[in-house]
């Protein structure tokens, strides 16, 4: 059985939920430095930033410490292990997630917290990304296609909206419920989709139209990395569909019943 992490720190009355931002990173020191500066400039500053150093060989950990972030070391390589380690370490009532190359606007944390607070029936909210560094028209179209295809395809497989790891917030209480059921040891899975599969009937994930988070266009580059992302998507589906087929998920979701899959 997994040990239960420390309880969240007390929050002064009226201050709202405490917020942890988790950033998994591996050999991405330069990108991380920019991301941490943007997190420090949030209108609703997080109560803590947890950077998960995923066996980096560069200055990722040093950059995180210099920015005042709490560093968690995860020697098992892979985003599933790194993200889960960050969520385990987070102390906030709400756990927000982005990537080292994410570029959140100054209202990002505030908007996610407000959206989650407005939906007491939701355990998590997620939003889109927008590719940076592309011509404005092309960037808008490619961003909409990329995120739209992911939400549509993953939603069909899940029977509900998916989480998008670049831009998401979840209740820590939900993570504590499902963390023993994620595939944290398999580096060839998409961690955000795998976590989305842990949503049981009667629970809800809400995918928002905003806020959008800037992200690197490297996801669009053809080659081995793109093929690996596709292979990970297929593996994530196969692994999770051994527990529950898509038509079973849709049936349970439509009935609003079901039990947690172990």
mmCIF file of C-alpha atoms in Angstrom:
data_model
loop_
_atom_site.group_PDB
_atom_site.id
_atom_site.type_symbol
_atom_site.label_atom_id
_atom_site.label_comp_id
_atom_site.label_asym_id
_atom_site.label_seq_id
_atom_site.Cartn_x
_atom_site.Cartn_y
_atom_site.Cartn_z
ATOM 1 C CA UNK A 1 0.000 0.000 0.000
ATOM 2 C CA UNK A 2 1.279 3.462 -0.861
ATOM 3 C CA UNK A 3 1.992 5.757 2.116
ATOM 4 C CA UNK A 4 -0.339 8.726 2.500
ATOM 5 C CA UNK A 5 1.493 12.042 1.904
ATOM 6 C CA UNK A 6 1.579 14.776 4.512
ATOM 7 C CA UNK A 7 -1.691 16.630 5.072
ATOM 8 C CA UNK A 8 -2.148 20.024 3.415
ATOM 9 C CA UNK A 9 -0.931 23.037 5.359
ATOM 10 C CA UNK A 10 -3.625 25.173 7.058
ATOM 11 C CA UNK A 11 -5.050 27.997 4.958
ATOM 12 C CA UNK A 12 -6.027 31.320 6.611
ATOM 13 C CA UNK A 13 -9.821 31.889 6.681
ATOM 14 C CA UNK A 14 -11.056 33.456 3.461
ATOM 15 C CA UNK A 15 -7.837 32.754 1.594
ATOM 16 C CA UNK A 16 -9.393 30.022 -0.534
ATOM 17 C CA UNK A 17 -7.883 26.630 -1.268
ATOM 18 C CA UNK A 18 -4.133 26.188 -1.045
ATOM 19 C CA UNK A 19 -2.506 25.560 -4.425
ATOM 20 C CA UNK A 20 0.485 23.471 -5.471
ATOM 21 C CA UNK A 21 1.857 23.693 -9.005
ATOM 22 C CA UNK A 22 3.682 20.545 -10.143
ATOM 23 C CA UNK A 23 6.217 20.743 -12.979
ATOM 24 C CA UNK A 24 7.880 17.478 -14.105
ATOM 25 C CA UNK A 25 11.206 18.194 -15.815
ATOM 26 C CA UNK A 26 14.140 16.290 -17.244
ATOM 27 C CA UNK A 27 17.158 18.053 -18.771
ATOM 28 C CA UNK A 28 15.087 21.141 -19.493
ATOM 29 C CA UNK A 29 16.766 23.786 -17.323
ATOM 30 C CA UNK A 30 16.512 26.709 -19.764
ATOM 31 C CA UNK A 31 12.818 26.132 -20.496
ATOM 32 C CA UNK A 32 12.091 25.566 -16.813
ATOM 33 C CA UNK A 33 13.663 28.895 -15.831
ATOM 34 C CA UNK A 34 11.198 30.768 -18.060
ATOM 35 C CA UNK A 35 8.242 28.738 -16.776
ATOM 36 C CA UNK A 36 9.143 29.422 -13.137
ATOM 37 C CA UNK A 37 9.409 33.158 -13.783
ATOM 38 C CA UNK A 38 5.888 33.096 -15.213
ATOM 39 C CA UNK A 39 4.594 31.136 -12.230
ATOM 40 C CA UNK A 40 6.131 33.715 -9.884
ATOM 41 C CA UNK A 41 4.238 36.444 -11.779
ATOM 42 C CA UNK A 42 0.795 34.880 -11.326
ATOM 43 C CA UNK A 43 -1.940 37.154 -9.994
ATOM 44 C CA UNK A 44 -2.860 34.260 -7.692
ATOM 45 C CA UNK A 45 0.566 33.011 -6.728
ATOM 46 C CA UNK A 46 0.731 29.310 -5.894
ATOM 47 C CA UNK A 47 1.400 28.380 -2.298
ATOM 48 C CA UNK A 48 4.190 26.156 -3.547
ATOM 49 C CA UNK A 49 5.829 25.063 -6.782
ATOM 50 C CA UNK A 50 7.052 21.466 -6.873
ATOM 51 C CA UNK A 51 9.603 20.683 -9.579
ATOM 52 C CA UNK A 52 10.186 16.984 -10.128
ATOM 53 C CA UNK A 53 13.765 16.435 -11.286
ATOM 54 C CA UNK A 54 13.427 13.279 -13.367
ATOM 55 C CA UNK A 55 17.039 12.042 -13.368
ATOM 56 C CA UNK A 56 18.310 15.183 -15.091
ATOM 57 C CA UNK A 57 21.949 15.568 -16.067
ATOM 58 C CA UNK A 58 21.806 19.355 -16.480
ATOM 59 C CA UNK A 59 21.038 22.185 -14.066
ATOM 60 C CA UNK A 60 17.307 21.513 -13.766
ATOM 61 C CA UNK A 61 17.376 21.074 -9.979
ATOM 62 C CA UNK A 62 19.615 24.096 -9.439
ATOM 63 C CA UNK A 63 17.357 26.305 -11.555
ATOM 64 C CA UNK A 64 14.334 25.146 -9.565
ATOM 65 C CA UNK A 65 15.953 25.842 -6.203
ATOM 66 C CA UNK A 66 17.175 29.260 -7.315
ATOM 67 C CA UNK A 67 13.573 30.153 -8.176
ATOM 68 C CA UNK A 68 12.330 29.064 -4.759
ATOM 69 C CA UNK A 69 10.679 25.840 -5.901
ATOM 70 C CA UNK A 70 10.681 22.647 -3.862
ATOM 71 C CA UNK A 71 12.632 19.947 -5.684
ATOM 72 C CA UNK A 72 11.541 16.316 -5.641
ATOM 73 C CA UNK A 73 13.916 13.777 -7.165
ATOM 74 C CA UNK A 74 12.389 10.901 -9.126
ATOM 75 C CA UNK A 75 15.077 8.501 -10.407
ATOM 76 C CA UNK A 76 12.632 6.367 -12.419
ATOM 77 C CA UNK A 77 12.642 7.966 -15.834
ATOM 78 C CA UNK A 78 9.383 8.791 -17.542
ATOM 79 C CA UNK A 79 6.658 11.400 -17.193
ATOM 80 C CA UNK A 80 4.217 8.972 -15.487
ATOM 81 C CA UNK A 81 6.644 8.392 -12.608
ATOM 82 C CA UNK A 82 7.682 12.056 -12.425
ATOM 83 C CA UNK A 83 4.146 13.455 -12.493
ATOM 84 C CA UNK A 84 2.930 10.975 -9.866
ATOM 85 C CA UNK A 85 5.879 11.799 -7.599
ATOM 86 C CA UNK A 86 4.987 15.475 -7.861
ATOM 87 C CA UNK A 87 1.336 14.886 -7.081
ATOM 88 C CA UNK A 88 2.309 12.729 -4.103
ATOM 89 C CA UNK A 89 4.556 15.485 -2.770
ATOM 90 C CA UNK A 90 2.063 18.323 -3.314
ATOM 91 C CA UNK A 91 0.527 19.752 -0.141
ATOM 92 C CA UNK A 92 -2.105 22.016 -1.662
ATOM 93 C CA UNK A 93 -5.838 21.428 -1.641
ATOM 94 C CA UNK A 94 -5.668 21.879 -5.421
ATOM 95 C CA UNK A 95 -2.848 20.427 -7.526
ATOM 96 C CA UNK A 96 -2.124 22.302 -10.745
ATOM 97 C CA UNK A 97 0.095 20.813 -13.442
ATOM 98 C CA UNK A 98 2.079 22.192 -16.360
ATOM 99 C CA UNK A 99 5.271 21.272 -18.212
ATOM 100 C CA UNK A 100 8.698 22.865 -18.150
ATOM 101 C CA UNK A 101 8.088 24.402 -21.577
ATOM 102 C CA UNK A 102 4.591 25.669 -20.674
ATOM 103 C CA UNK A 103 4.045 29.409 -20.862
ATOM 104 C CA UNK A 104 1.084 30.317 -18.615
ATOM 105 C CA UNK A 105 -0.398 33.787 -18.650
ATOM 106 C CA UNK A 106 -0.599 35.830 -15.415
ATOM 107 C CA UNK A 107 -4.214 34.803 -14.691
ATOM 108 C CA UNK A 108 -3.692 31.086 -15.349
ATOM 109 C CA UNK A 109 -3.737 29.804 -11.761
ATOM 110 C CA UNK A 110 -6.554 32.165 -10.777
ATOM 111 C CA UNK A 111 -8.736 31.068 -13.688
ATOM 112 C CA UNK A 112 -8.206 27.358 -13.052
ATOM 113 C CA UNK A 113 -8.985 27.746 -9.349
ATOM 114 C CA UNK A 114 -12.089 29.796 -10.136
ATOM 115 C CA UNK A 115 -13.281 27.217 -12.691
ATOM 116 C CA UNK A 116 -12.791 24.340 -10.265
ATOM 117 C CA UNK A 117 -14.501 26.275 -7.486
ATOM 118 C CA UNK A 118 -17.487 26.957 -9.732
ATOM 119 C CA UNK A 119 -17.902 23.238 -10.419
ATOM 120 C CA UNK A 120 -18.216 21.411 -7.097
ATOM 121 C CA UNK A 121 -19.263 18.311 -9.068
ATOM 122 C CA UNK A 122 -15.864 18.218 -10.842
ATOM 123 C CA UNK A 123 -12.729 16.545 -9.492
ATOM 124 C CA UNK A 124 -10.557 18.223 -12.122
ATOM 125 C CA UNK A 125 -10.552 20.827 -14.858
ATOM 126 C CA UNK A 126 -8.309 21.096 -17.879
ATOM 127 C CA UNK A 127 -7.805 23.561 -20.681
ATOM 128 C CA UNK A 128 -6.194 23.937 -24.090
ATOM 129 C CA UNK A 129 -2.708 24.821 -25.217
ATOM 130 C CA UNK A 130 -1.614 27.164 -27.970
ATOM 131 C CA UNK A 131 1.562 26.733 -29.983
ATOM 132 C CA UNK A 132 4.052 29.574 -29.662
ATOM 133 C CA UNK A 133 6.516 30.816 -32.256
ATOM 134 C CA UNK A 134 4.281 30.182 -35.273
ATOM 135 C CA UNK A 135 2.639 32.733 -37.591
ATOM 136 C CA UNK A 136 -0.547 33.937 -35.827
ATOM 137 C CA UNK A 137 -3.069 32.420 -38.233
ATOM 138 C CA UNK A 138 -1.209 29.138 -38.636
ATOM 139 C CA UNK A 139 -0.575 28.851 -34.911
ATOM 140 C CA UNK A 140 -4.250 29.329 -34.106
ATOM 141 C CA UNK A 141 -5.374 26.708 -36.625
ATOM 142 C CA UNK A 142 -2.757 24.114 -35.660
ATOM 143 C CA UNK A 143 -3.409 24.622 -31.950
ATOM 144 C CA UNK A 144 -7.154 24.136 -32.430
ATOM 145 C CA UNK A 145 -6.611 21.025 -34.543
ATOM 146 C CA UNK A 146 -4.049 19.489 -32.184
ATOM 147 C CA UNK A 147 -6.060 20.010 -29.003
ATOM 148 C CA UNK A 148 -9.402 19.384 -30.688
ATOM 149 C CA UNK A 149 -8.294 16.030 -32.081
ATOM 150 C CA UNK A 150 -6.898 15.008 -28.700
ATOM 151 C CA UNK A 151 -10.065 15.970 -26.815
ATOM 152 C CA UNK A 152 -12.323 14.290 -29.391
ATOM 153 C CA UNK A 153 -10.336 11.054 -29.739
ATOM 154 C CA UNK A 154 -9.495 10.694 -26.060
ATOM 155 C CA UNK A 155 -13.031 11.644 -25.063
ATOM 156 C CA UNK A 156 -14.429 8.873 -27.252
ATOM 157 C CA UNK A 157 -12.062 6.360 -25.653
ATOM 158 C CA UNK A 158 -12.738 7.558 -22.105
ATOM 159 C CA UNK A 159 -16.474 8.334 -22.339
ATOM 160 C CA UNK A 160 -15.732 11.760 -20.839
ATOM 161 C CA UNK A 161 -13.382 14.733 -21.430
ATOM 162 C CA UNK A 162 -9.671 14.034 -20.881
ATOM 163 C CA UNK A 163 -7.060 15.845 -18.858
ATOM 164 C CA UNK A 164 -4.364 17.715 -20.798
ATOM 165 C CA UNK A 165 -1.147 17.660 -18.795
ATOM 166 C CA UNK A 166 0.049 21.029 -20.060
ATOM 167 C CA UNK A 167 -2.913 22.785 -18.462
ATOM 168 C CA UNK A 168 -4.863 21.118 -15.652
ATOM 169 C CA UNK A 169 -5.926 21.352 -12.016
ATOM 170 C CA UNK A 170 -7.340 18.630 -9.785
ATOM 171 C CA UNK A 171 -8.518 18.279 -6.243
ATOM 172 C CA UNK A 172 -5.839 16.669 -4.107
ATOM 173 C CA UNK A 173 -8.521 14.554 -2.450
ATOM 174 C CA UNK A 174 -9.225 12.897 -5.816
ATOM 175 C CA UNK A 175 -5.541 12.180 -6.401
ATOM 176 C CA UNK A 176 -5.352 10.466 -3.020
ATOM 177 C CA UNK A 177 -8.260 8.251 -4.088
ATOM 178 C CA UNK A 178 -6.791 7.152 -7.418
ATOM 179 C CA UNK A 179 -3.002 7.348 -7.108
ATOM 180 C CA UNK A 180 -2.681 3.633 -6.381
ATOM 181 C CA UNK A 181 -4.357 2.857 -9.722
ATOM 182 C CA UNK A 182 -2.207 4.892 -12.140
ATOM 183 C CA UNK A 183 0.535 3.184 -14.168
ATOM 184 C CA UNK A 184 3.386 5.240 -12.769
ATOM 185 C CA UNK A 185 6.105 2.698 -13.572
ATOM 186 C CA UNK A 186 5.428 2.523 -17.322
ATOM 187 C CA UNK A 187 7.332 5.310 -19.153
ATOM 188 C CA UNK A 188 5.638 4.524 -22.463
ATOM 189 C CA UNK A 189 2.225 5.828 -21.425
ATOM 190 C CA UNK A 190 0.704 9.292 -21.647
ATOM 191 C CA UNK A 191 0.322 10.103 -17.959
ATOM 192 C CA UNK A 192 -2.514 12.604 -18.408
ATOM 193 C CA UNK A 193 -4.639 10.158 -20.385
ATOM 194 C CA UNK A 194 -3.832 7.331 -17.992
ATOM 195 C CA UNK A 195 -4.950 9.496 -15.066
ATOM 196 C CA UNK A 196 -8.115 10.385 -16.992
ATOM 197 C CA UNK A 197 -8.978 6.676 -17.129
ATOM 198 C CA UNK A 198 -9.184 6.668 -13.335
ATOM 199 C CA UNK A 199 -12.350 8.775 -13.376
ATOM 200 C CA UNK A 200 -15.189 6.616 -12.099
ATOM 201 C CA UNK A 201 -18.878 7.027 -12.992
ATOM 202 C CA UNK A 202 -20.469 9.755 -10.941
ATOM 203 C CA UNK A 203 -17.297 11.893 -11.094
ATOM 204 C CA UNK A 204 -16.598 14.636 -13.617
ATOM 205 C CA UNK A 205 -13.709 16.219 -15.502
ATOM 206 C CA UNK A 206 -14.480 19.551 -17.172
ATOM 207 C CA UNK A 207 -12.526 20.662 -20.248
ATOM 208 C CA UNK A 208 -12.496 24.456 -20.458
ATOM 209 C CA UNK A 209 -12.334 26.762 -23.459
ATOM 210 C CA UNK A 210 -9.895 28.914 -21.458
ATOM 211 C CA UNK A 211 -7.393 29.656 -20.094
ATOM 212 C CA UNK A 212 -5.059 28.508 -22.851
ATOM 213 C CA UNK A 213 -1.402 27.918 -22.022
ATOM 214 C CA UNK A 214 1.437 28.590 -24.425
ATOM 215 C CA UNK A 215 3.361 25.481 -25.407
ATOM 216 C CA UNK A 216 6.319 24.560 -27.583
ATOM 217 C CA UNK A 217 5.631 23.648 -31.227
ATOM 218 C CA UNK A 218 8.120 20.789 -30.961
ATOM 219 C CA UNK A 219 5.124 18.468 -30.605
ATOM 220 C CA UNK A 220 4.398 19.176 -34.287
ATOM 221 C CA UNK A 221 7.801 18.148 -35.586
ATOM 222 C CA UNK A 222 7.767 14.931 -37.640
ATOM 223 C CA UNK A 223 10.221 12.193 -36.868
ATOM 224 C CA UNK A 224 10.953 9.603 -34.166
ATOM 225 C CA UNK A 225 9.568 11.766 -31.338
ATOM 226 C CA UNK A 226 6.206 12.146 -33.092
ATOM 227 C CA UNK A 227 6.030 8.421 -33.790
ATOM 228 C CA UNK A 228 6.837 7.708 -30.166
ATOM 229 C CA UNK A 229 3.989 9.955 -29.012
ATOM 230 C CA UNK A 230 1.590 8.049 -31.245
ATOM 231 C CA UNK A 231 2.902 4.719 -29.961
ATOM 232 C CA UNK A 232 2.405 5.910 -26.389
ATOM 233 C CA UNK A 233 -1.179 6.875 -27.149
ATOM 234 C CA UNK A 234 -1.881 3.394 -28.502
ATOM 235 C CA UNK A 235 -0.209 1.733 -25.535
ATOM 236 C CA UNK A 236 -2.128 3.881 -23.056
ATOM 237 C CA UNK A 237 -5.393 2.777 -24.648
ATOM 238 C CA UNK A 238 -4.442 -0.899 -24.796
ATOM 239 C CA UNK A 239 -3.276 -1.031 -21.180
ATOM 240 C CA UNK A 240 -6.388 0.649 -19.852
ATOM 241 C CA UNK A 241 -8.841 -1.161 -22.096
ATOM 242 C CA UNK A 242 -7.733 -4.454 -20.540
ATOM 243 C CA UNK A 243 -9.457 -3.185 -17.387
ATOM 244 C CA UNK A 244 -12.534 -1.773 -19.036
ATOM 245 C CA UNK A 245 -13.572 -1.679 -22.706
ATOM 246 C CA UNK A 246 -14.763 1.628 -24.165
ATOM 247 C CA UNK A 247 -18.337 0.427 -24.596
ATOM 248 C CA UNK A 248 -18.337 -0.646 -20.942
ATOM 249 C CA UNK A 249 -17.129 2.803 -19.927
ATOM 250 C CA UNK A 250 -19.821 4.482 -22.024
ATOM 251 C CA UNK A 251 -22.512 2.226 -20.598
ATOM 252 C CA UNK A 252 -21.428 2.874 -17.011
ATOM 253 C CA UNK A 253 -21.081 6.602 -17.656
ATOM 254 C CA UNK A 254 -24.521 6.900 -19.202
ATOM 255 C CA UNK A 255 -26.047 4.977 -16.286
ATOM 256 C CA UNK A 256 -23.997 6.964 -13.803
ATOM 257 C CA UNK A 257 -23.037 3.784 -12.013
ATOM 258 C CA UNK A 258 -20.034 1.540 -11.737
ATOM 259 C CA UNK A 259 -17.261 0.649 -9.396
ATOM 260 C CA UNK A 260 -13.642 1.633 -9.179
ATOM 261 C CA UNK A 261 -11.407 -0.543 -11.297
ATOM 262 C CA UNK A 262 -8.402 -1.991 -9.530
#
